mmCIF file of C-alpha atoms in Angstrom:
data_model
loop_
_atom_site.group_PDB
_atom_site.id
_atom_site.type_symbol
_atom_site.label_atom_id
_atom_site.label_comp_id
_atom_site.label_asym_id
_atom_site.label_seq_id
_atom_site.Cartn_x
_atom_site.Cartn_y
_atom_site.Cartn_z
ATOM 1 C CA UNK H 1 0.000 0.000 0.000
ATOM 2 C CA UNK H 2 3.250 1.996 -0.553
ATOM 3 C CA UNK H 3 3.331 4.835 2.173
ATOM 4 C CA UNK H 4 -0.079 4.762 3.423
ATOM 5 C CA UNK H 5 0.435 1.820 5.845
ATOM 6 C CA UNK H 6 -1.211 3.870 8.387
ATOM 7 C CA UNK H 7 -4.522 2.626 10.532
ATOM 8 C CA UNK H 8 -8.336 3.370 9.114
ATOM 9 C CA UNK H 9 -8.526 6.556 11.019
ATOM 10 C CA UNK H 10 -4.969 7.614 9.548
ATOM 11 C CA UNK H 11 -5.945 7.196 5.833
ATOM 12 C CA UNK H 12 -9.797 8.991 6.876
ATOM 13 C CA UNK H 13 -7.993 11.971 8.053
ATOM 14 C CA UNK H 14 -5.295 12.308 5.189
ATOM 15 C CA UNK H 15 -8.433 12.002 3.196
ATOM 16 C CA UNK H 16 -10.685 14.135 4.726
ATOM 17 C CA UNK H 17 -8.010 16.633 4.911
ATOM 18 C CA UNK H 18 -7.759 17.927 1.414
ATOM 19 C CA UNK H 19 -11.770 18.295 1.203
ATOM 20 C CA UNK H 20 -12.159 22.049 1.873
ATOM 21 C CA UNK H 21 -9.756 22.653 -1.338
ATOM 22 C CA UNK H 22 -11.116 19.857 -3.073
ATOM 23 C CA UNK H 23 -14.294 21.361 -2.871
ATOM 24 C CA UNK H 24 -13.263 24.759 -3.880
ATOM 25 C CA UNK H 25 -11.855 22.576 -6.894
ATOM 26 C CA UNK H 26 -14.645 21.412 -8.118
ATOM 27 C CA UNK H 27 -17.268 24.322 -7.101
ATOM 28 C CA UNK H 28 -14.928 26.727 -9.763
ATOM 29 C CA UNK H 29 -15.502 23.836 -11.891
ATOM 30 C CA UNK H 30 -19.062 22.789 -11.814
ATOM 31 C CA UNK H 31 -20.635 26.215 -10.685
ATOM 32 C CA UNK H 32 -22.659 24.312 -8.325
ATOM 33 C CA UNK H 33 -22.341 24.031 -4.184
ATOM 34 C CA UNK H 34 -24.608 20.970 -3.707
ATOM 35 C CA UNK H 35 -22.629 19.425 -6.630
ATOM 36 C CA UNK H 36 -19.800 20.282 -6.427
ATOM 37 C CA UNK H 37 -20.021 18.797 -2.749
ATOM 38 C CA UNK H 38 -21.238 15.530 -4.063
ATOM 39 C CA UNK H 39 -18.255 15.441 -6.383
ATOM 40 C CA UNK H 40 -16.035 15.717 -3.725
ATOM 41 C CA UNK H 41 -17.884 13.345 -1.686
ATOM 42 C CA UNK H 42 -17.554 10.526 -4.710
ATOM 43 C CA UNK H 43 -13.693 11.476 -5.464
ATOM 44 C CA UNK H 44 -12.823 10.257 -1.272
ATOM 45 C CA UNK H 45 -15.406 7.102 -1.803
ATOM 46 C CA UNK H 46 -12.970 6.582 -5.047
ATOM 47 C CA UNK H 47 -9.968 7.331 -3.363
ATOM 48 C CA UNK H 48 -10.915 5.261 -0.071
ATOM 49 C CA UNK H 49 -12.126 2.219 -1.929
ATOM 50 C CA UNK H 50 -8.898 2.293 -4.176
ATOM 51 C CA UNK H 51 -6.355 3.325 -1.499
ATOM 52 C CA UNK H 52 -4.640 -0.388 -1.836
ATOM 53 C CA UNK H 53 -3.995 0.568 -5.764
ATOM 54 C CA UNK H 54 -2.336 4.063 -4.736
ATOM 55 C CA UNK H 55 1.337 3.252 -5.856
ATOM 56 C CA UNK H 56 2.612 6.302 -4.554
ATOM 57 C CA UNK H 57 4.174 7.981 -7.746
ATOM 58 C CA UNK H 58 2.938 10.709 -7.299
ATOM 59 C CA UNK H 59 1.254 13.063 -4.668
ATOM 60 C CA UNK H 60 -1.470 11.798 -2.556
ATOM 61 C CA UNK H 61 -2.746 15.319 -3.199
ATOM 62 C CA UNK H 62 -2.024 15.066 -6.833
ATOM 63 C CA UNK H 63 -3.626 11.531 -6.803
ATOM 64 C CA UNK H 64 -6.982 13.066 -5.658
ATOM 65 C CA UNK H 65 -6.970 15.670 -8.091
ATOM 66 C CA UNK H 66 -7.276 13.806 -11.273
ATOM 67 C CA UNK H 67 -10.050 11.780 -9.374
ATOM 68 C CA UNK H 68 -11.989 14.617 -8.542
ATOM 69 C CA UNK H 69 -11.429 16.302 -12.070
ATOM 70 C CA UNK H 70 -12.721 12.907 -14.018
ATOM 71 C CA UNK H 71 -15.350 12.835 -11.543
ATOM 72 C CA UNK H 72 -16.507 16.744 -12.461
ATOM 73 C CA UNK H 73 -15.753 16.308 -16.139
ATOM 74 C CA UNK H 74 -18.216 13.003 -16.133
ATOM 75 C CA UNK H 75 -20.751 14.998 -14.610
ATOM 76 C CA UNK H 76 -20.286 18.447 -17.283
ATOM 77 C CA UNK H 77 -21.116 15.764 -20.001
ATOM 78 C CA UNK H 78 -24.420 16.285 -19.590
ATOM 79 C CA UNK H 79 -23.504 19.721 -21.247
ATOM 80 C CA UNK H 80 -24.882 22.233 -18.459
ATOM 81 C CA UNK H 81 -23.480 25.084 -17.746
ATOM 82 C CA UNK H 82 -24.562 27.354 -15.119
ATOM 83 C CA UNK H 83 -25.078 31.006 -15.555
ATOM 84 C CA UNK H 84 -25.933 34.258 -13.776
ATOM 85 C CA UNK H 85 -29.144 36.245 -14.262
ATOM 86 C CA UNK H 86 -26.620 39.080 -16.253
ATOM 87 C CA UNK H 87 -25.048 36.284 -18.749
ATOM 88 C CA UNK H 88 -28.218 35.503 -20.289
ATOM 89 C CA UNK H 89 -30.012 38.929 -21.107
ATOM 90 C CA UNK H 90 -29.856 42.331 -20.964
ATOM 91 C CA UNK H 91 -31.351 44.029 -17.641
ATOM 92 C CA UNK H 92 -35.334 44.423 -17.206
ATOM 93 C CA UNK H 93 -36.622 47.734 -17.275
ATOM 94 C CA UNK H 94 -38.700 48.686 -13.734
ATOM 95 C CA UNK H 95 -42.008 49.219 -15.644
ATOM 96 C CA UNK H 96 -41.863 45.217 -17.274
ATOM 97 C CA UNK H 97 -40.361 43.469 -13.911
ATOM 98 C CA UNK H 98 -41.551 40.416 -13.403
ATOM 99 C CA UNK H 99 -40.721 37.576 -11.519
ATOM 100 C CA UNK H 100 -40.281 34.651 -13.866
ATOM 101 C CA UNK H 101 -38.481 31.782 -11.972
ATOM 102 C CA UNK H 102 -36.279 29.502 -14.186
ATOM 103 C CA UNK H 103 -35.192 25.808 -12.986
ATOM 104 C CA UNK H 104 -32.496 25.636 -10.784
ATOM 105 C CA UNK H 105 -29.871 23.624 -12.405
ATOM 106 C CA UNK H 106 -29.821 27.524 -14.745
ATOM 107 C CA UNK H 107 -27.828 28.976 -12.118
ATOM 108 C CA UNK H 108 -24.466 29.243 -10.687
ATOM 109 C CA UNK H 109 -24.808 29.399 -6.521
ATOM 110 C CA UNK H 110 -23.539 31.026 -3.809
ATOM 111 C CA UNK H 111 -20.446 29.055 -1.494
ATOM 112 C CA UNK H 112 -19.583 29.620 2.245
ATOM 113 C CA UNK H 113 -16.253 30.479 2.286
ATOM 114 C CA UNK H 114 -15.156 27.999 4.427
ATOM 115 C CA UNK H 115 -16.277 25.608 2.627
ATOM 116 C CA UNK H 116 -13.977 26.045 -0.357
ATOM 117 C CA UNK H 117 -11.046 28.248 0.988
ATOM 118 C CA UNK H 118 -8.587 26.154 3.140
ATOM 119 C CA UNK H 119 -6.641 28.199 5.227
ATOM 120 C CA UNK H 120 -3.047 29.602 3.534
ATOM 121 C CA UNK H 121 -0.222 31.843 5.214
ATOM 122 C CA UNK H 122 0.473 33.636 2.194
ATOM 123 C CA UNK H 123 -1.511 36.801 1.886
ATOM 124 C CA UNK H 124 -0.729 37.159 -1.905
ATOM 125 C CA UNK H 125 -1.954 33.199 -2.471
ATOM 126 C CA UNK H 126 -4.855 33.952 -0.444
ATOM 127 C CA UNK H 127 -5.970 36.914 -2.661
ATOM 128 C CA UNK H 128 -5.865 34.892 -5.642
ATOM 129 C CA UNK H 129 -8.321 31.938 -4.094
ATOM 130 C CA UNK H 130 -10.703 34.710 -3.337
ATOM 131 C CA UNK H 131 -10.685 35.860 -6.587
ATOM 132 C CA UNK H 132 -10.926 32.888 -8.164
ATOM 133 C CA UNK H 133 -14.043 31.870 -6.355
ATOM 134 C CA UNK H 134 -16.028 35.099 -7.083
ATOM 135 C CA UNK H 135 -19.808 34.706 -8.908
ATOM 136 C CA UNK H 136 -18.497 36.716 -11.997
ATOM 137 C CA UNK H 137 -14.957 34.764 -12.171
ATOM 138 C CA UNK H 138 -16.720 31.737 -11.935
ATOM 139 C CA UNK H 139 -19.403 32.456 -14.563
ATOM 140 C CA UNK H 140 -16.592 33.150 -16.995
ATOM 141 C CA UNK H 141 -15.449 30.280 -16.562
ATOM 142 C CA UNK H 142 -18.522 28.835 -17.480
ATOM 143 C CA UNK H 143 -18.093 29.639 -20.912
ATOM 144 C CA UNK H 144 -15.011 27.300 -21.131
ATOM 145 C CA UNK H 145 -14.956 23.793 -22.504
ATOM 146 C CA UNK H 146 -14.710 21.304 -19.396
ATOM 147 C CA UNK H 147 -10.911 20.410 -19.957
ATOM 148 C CA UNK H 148 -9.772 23.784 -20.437
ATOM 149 C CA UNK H 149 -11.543 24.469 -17.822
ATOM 150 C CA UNK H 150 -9.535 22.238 -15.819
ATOM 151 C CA UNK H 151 -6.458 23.549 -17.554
ATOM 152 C CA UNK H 152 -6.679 27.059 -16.492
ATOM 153 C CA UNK H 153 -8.087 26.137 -12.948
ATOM 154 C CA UNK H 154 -4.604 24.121 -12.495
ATOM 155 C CA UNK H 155 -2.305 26.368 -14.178
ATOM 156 C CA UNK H 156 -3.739 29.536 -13.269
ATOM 157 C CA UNK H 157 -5.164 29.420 -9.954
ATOM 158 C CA UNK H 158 -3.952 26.111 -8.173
ATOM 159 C CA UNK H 159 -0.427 27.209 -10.074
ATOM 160 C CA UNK H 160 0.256 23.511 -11.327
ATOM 161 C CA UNK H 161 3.234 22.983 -13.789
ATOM 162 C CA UNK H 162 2.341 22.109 -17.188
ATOM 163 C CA UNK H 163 3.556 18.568 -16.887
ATOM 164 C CA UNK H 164 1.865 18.261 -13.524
ATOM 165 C CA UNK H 165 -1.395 19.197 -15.346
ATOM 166 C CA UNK H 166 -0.303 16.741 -18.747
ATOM 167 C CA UNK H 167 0.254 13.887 -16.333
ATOM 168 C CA UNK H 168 -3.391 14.795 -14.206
ATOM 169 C CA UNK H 169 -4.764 14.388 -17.567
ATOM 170 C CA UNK H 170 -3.165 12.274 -19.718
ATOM 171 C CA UNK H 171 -1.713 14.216 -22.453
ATOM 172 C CA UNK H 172 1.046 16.171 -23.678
ATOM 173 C CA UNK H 173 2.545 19.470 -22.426
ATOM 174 C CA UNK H 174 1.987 20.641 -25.803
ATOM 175 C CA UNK H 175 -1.457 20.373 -25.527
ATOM 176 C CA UNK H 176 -2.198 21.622 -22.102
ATOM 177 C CA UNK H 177 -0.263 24.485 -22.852
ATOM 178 C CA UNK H 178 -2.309 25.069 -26.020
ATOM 179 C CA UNK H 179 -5.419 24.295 -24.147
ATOM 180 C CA UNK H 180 -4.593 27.034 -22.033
ATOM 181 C CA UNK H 181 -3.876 29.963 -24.237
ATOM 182 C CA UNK H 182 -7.431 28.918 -25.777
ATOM 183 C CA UNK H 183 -8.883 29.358 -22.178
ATOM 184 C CA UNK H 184 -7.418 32.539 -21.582
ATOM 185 C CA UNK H 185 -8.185 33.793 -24.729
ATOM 186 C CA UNK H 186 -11.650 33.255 -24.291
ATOM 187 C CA UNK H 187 -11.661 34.492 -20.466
ATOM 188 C CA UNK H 188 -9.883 37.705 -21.914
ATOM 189 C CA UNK H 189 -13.512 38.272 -23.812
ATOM 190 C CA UNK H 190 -15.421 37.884 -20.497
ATOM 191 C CA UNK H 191 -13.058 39.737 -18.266
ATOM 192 C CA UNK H 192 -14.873 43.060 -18.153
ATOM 193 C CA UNK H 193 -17.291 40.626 -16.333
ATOM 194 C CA UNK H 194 -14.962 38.891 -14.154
ATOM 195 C CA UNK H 195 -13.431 41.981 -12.488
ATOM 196 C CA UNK H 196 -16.353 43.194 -10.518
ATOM 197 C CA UNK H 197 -14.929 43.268 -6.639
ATOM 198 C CA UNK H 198 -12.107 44.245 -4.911
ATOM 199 C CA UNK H 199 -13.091 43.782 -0.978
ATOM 200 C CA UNK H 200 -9.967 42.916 0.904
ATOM 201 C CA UNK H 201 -9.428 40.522 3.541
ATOM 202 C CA UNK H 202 -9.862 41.340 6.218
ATOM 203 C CA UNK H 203 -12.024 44.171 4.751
ATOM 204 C CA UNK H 204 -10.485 47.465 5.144
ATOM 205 C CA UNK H 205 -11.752 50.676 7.203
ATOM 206 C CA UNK H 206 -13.820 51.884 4.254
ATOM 207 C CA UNK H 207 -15.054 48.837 2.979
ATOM 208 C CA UNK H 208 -16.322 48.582 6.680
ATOM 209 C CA UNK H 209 -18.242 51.176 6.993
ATOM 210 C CA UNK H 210 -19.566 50.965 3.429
ATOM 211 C CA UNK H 211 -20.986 47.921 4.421
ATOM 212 C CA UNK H 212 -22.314 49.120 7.883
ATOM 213 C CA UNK H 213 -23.959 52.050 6.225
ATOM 214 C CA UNK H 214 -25.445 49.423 3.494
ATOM 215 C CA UNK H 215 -26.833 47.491 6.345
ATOM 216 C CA UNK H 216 -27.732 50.729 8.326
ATOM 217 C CA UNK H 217 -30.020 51.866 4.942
ATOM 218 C CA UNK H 218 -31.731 48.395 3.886
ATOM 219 C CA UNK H 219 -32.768 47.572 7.555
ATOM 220 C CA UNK H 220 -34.208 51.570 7.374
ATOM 221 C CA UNK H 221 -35.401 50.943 4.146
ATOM 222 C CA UNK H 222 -33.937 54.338 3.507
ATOM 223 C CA UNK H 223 -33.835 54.468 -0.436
ATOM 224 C CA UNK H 224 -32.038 57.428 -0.324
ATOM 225 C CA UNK H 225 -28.893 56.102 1.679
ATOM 226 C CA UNK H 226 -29.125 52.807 -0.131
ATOM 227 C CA UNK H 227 -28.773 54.537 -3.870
ATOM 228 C CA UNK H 228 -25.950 56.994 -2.592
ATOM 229 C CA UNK H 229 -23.317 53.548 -1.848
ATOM 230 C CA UNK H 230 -24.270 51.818 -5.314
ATOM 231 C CA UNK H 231 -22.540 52.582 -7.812
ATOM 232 C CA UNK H 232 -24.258 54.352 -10.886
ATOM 233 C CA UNK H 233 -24.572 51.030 -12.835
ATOM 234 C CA UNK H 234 -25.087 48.693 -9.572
ATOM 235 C CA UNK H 235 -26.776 45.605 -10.695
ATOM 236 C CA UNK H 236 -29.256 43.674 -8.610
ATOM 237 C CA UNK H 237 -29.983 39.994 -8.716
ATOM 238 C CA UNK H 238 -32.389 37.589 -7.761
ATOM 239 C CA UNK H 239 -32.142 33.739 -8.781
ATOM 240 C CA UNK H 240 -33.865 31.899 -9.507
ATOM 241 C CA UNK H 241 -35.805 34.289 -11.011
ATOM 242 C CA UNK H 242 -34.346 35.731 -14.448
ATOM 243 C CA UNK H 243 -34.768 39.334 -14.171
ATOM 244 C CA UNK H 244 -32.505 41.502 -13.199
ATOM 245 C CA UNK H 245 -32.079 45.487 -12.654
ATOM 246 C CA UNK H 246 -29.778 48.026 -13.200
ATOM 247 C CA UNK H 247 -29.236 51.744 -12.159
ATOM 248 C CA UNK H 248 -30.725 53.304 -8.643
ATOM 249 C CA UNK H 249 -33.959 54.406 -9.812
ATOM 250 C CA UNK H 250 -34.333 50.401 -11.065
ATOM 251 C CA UNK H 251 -33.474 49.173 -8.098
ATOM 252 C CA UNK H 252 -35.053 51.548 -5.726
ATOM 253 C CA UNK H 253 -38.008 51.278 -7.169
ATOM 254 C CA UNK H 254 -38.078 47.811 -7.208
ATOM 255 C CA UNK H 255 -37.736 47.629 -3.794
ATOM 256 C CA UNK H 256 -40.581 49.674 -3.153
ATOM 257 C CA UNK H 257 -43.018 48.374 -5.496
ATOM 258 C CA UNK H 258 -42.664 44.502 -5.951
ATOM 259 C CA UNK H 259 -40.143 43.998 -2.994
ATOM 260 C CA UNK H 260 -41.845 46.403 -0.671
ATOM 261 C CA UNK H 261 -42.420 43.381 1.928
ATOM 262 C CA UNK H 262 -38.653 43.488 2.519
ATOM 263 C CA UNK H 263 -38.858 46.939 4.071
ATOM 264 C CA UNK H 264 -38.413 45.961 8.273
ATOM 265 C CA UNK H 265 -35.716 43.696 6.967
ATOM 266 C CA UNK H 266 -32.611 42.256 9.490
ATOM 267 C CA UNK H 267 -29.326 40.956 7.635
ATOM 268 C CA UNK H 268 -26.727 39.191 9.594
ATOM 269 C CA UNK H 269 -23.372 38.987 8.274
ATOM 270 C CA UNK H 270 -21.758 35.915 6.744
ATOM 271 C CA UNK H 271 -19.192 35.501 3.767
ATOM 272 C CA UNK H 272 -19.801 33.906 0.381
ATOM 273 C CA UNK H 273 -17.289 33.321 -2.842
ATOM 274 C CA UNK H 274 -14.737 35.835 -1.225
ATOM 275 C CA UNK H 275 -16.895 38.679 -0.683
ATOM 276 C CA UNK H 276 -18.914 40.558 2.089
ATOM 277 C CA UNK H 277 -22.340 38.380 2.386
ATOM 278 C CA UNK H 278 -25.388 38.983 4.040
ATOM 279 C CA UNK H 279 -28.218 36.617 5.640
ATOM 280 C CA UNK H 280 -31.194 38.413 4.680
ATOM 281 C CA UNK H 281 -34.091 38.003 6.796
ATOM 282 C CA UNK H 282 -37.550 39.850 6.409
ATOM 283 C CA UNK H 283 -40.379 40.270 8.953
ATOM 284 C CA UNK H 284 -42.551 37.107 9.805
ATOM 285 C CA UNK H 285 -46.139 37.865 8.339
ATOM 286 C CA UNK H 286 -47.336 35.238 10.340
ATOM 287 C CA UNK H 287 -45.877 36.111 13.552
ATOM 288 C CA UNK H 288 -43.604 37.626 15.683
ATOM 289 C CA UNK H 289 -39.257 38.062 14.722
ATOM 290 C CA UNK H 290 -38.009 37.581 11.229
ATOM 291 C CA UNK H 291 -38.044 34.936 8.429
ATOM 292 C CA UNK H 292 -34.944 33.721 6.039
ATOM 293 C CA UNK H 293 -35.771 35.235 2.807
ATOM 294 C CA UNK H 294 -32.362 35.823 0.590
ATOM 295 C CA UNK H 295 -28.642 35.358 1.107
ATOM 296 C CA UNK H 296 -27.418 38.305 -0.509
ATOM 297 C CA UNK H 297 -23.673 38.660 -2.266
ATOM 298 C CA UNK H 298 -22.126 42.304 -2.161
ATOM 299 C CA UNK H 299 -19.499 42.872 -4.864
ATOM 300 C CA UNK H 300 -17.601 46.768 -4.171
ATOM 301 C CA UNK H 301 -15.318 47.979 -6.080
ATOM 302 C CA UNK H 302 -14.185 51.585 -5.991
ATOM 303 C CA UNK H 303 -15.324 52.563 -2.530
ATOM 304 C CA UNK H 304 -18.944 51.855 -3.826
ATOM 305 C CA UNK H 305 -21.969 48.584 -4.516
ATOM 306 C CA UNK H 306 -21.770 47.222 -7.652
ATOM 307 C CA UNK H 307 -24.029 44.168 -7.013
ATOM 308 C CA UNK H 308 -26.292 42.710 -5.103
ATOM 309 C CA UNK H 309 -27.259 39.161 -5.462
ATOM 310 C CA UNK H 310 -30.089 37.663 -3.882
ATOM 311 C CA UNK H 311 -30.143 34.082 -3.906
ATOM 312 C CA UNK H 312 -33.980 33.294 -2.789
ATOM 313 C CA UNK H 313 -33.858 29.377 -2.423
ATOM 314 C CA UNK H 314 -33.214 29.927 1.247
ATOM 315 C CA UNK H 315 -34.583 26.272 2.205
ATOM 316 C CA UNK H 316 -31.092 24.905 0.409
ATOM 317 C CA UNK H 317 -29.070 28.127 1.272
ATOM 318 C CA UNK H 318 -29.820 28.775 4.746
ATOM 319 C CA UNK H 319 -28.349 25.470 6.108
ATOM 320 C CA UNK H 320 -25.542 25.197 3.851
ATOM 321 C CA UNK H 321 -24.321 28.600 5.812
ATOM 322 C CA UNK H 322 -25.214 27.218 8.650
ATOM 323 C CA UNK H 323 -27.632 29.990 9.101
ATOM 324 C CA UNK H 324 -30.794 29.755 11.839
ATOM 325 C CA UNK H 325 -34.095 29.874 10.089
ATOM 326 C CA UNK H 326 -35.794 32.423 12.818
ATOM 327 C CA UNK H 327 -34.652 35.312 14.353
ATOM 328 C CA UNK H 328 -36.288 36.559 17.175
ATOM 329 C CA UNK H 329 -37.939 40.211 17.189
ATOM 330 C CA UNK H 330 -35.666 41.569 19.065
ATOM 331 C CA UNK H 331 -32.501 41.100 16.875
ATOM 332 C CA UNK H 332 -29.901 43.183 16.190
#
């Protein structure tokens, strides 16, 4: 069993170790949380039934890898790709709004950070996980085939060798290498798209407060605090349904009108694809304290809002976060 003559609990714990980046692996990927946790859940049932044929040339680590990608790349067969609300048209006017739900396999979700970003020293490696797990960065690479999606995942963001990546696969450095210059080509036309946030971590003193005065205005349902921190072409979100809005009077008028139940709101902060994230809960209409109703994802960039993205299905999101489904009246 080469080096892995180690006890049950040994092997479950070298296992179990590599999940969290694993799963960040195969979220960037798939575009999916639930599946992208089933993927990762297969590639250890692979790797535990199989340990006895793990011959040790190569990485443990590397080992799982090229389990986990034939296990995502099986599952993209089916030709899916998820999407955002903003990828497939252009924003809905106020006066047409309307809420037209689409099925859920159309869009790419939300992930607890913790979930997908193990912990690294290295502030500058860090950065580039966060990045690389943002909703935009991850929609473009949506529009990649599934190996070069791989490819540039590896290369770019994991920062695999070439051969590392030609072994993982099976093929040549030549190809890998040409597979990713295709990949970045076609990122390069969806970039514009992909740079959309720049919150540090830890958040600096103005990204701070520009998120305690957001959550200061939506709680007040203050309109005009809420349009002075977006930015003039803030977008707002709302899978699954497939409209979305654009520009402060859009948005502020769609919270009065069709969203006007929210007003009363609580959010409760939590972090999602390497951004400020809120739990959104509105008031109970059939009782006392507060409901879940959204977990919203803030993207800032320039001191300002440029999106807000309301992900509605809070019976799956809500205990993926680990989020309580009531709060009481009196919360803060």
């Amino acid at each position: 069993m080469s080096d892995l003559t180690a006890t049950t609990t040994d092997i479950d714990s070298r296992l179990e170790g590599h999940r969290v980046e694993l799963t960040g692996y195969c979220y960037r990927m798939l575009g999916s949380a639930f599946e992208a946790e089933d993927a990762v859940q297969d590639t250890l049932v692979r790797a535990w039934r199989s340990i006895e044929k793990f011959e040790g040339r190569s990485s443990l680590r590397s080992w799982l890898y090229r389990i986990a990608t034939n296990v995502c790349l099986d599952m993209l067969n089916a030709g899916n790709k998820r999407a955002r609300p903003v990828d497939l048209s252009g924003p809905t006017p106020l006066a047409q709004a309307a809420l037209n739900p689409l099925p859920e396999n159309t869009w790419l979700e939300p992930m607890p950070d913790g979930r997908i970003l193990p912990s690294v020293a290295d502030p500058a490696e860090a950065a580039v996980a966060r990045e690389s797990v943002r909703l935009a960065f991850v929609a473009a690479l949506q529009h990649l085939p599934p190996k070069q999606r791989a490819v540039l995942i590896l290369r770019e963001v994991l920062a695999w060798k070439a051969a590392e990546v030609a072994e993982l696969l099976d093929t040549s450095v030549a190809s890998v290498n040409s597979a990713l210059q295709r990949a970045r080509a076609t990122l390069t036309d969806h970039q514009g798209d992909a740079a959309t946030a720049d919150a540090a971590d830890p958040l600096d003193e103005e990204q701070r407060k520009l998120l305690e005065r957001y959550v200061a205005a939506f709680e007040g349902y203050d309109m005009k605090a809420l349009t002075a921190l977006l930015h003039e072409d803030a977008v707002m979100t709302m899978p699954p349904f497939d409209l979305w809005l654009q520009g402060h009077d859009d948005i502020a008028g769609f919270m009065t009108s069709i969203g006007a139940s929210c007003a009363g709101s609580r959010l409760v902060a939590t972090s999602a694809n390497g951004t400020p994230a809120f739990a959104h809960y509105k008031p109970n209409p059939d009782g006392p304290g507060f409901v879940p109703w959204a977990v919203q994802v803030i993207d800032i960039q320039d001191g300002a809002i440029t999106g807000m993205h309301c992900f509605l299905d809070t019976p799956r999101w809500f205990p993926l976060f680990g989020l309580p489904d009531h709060l009481d009246a009196d919360a803060a």
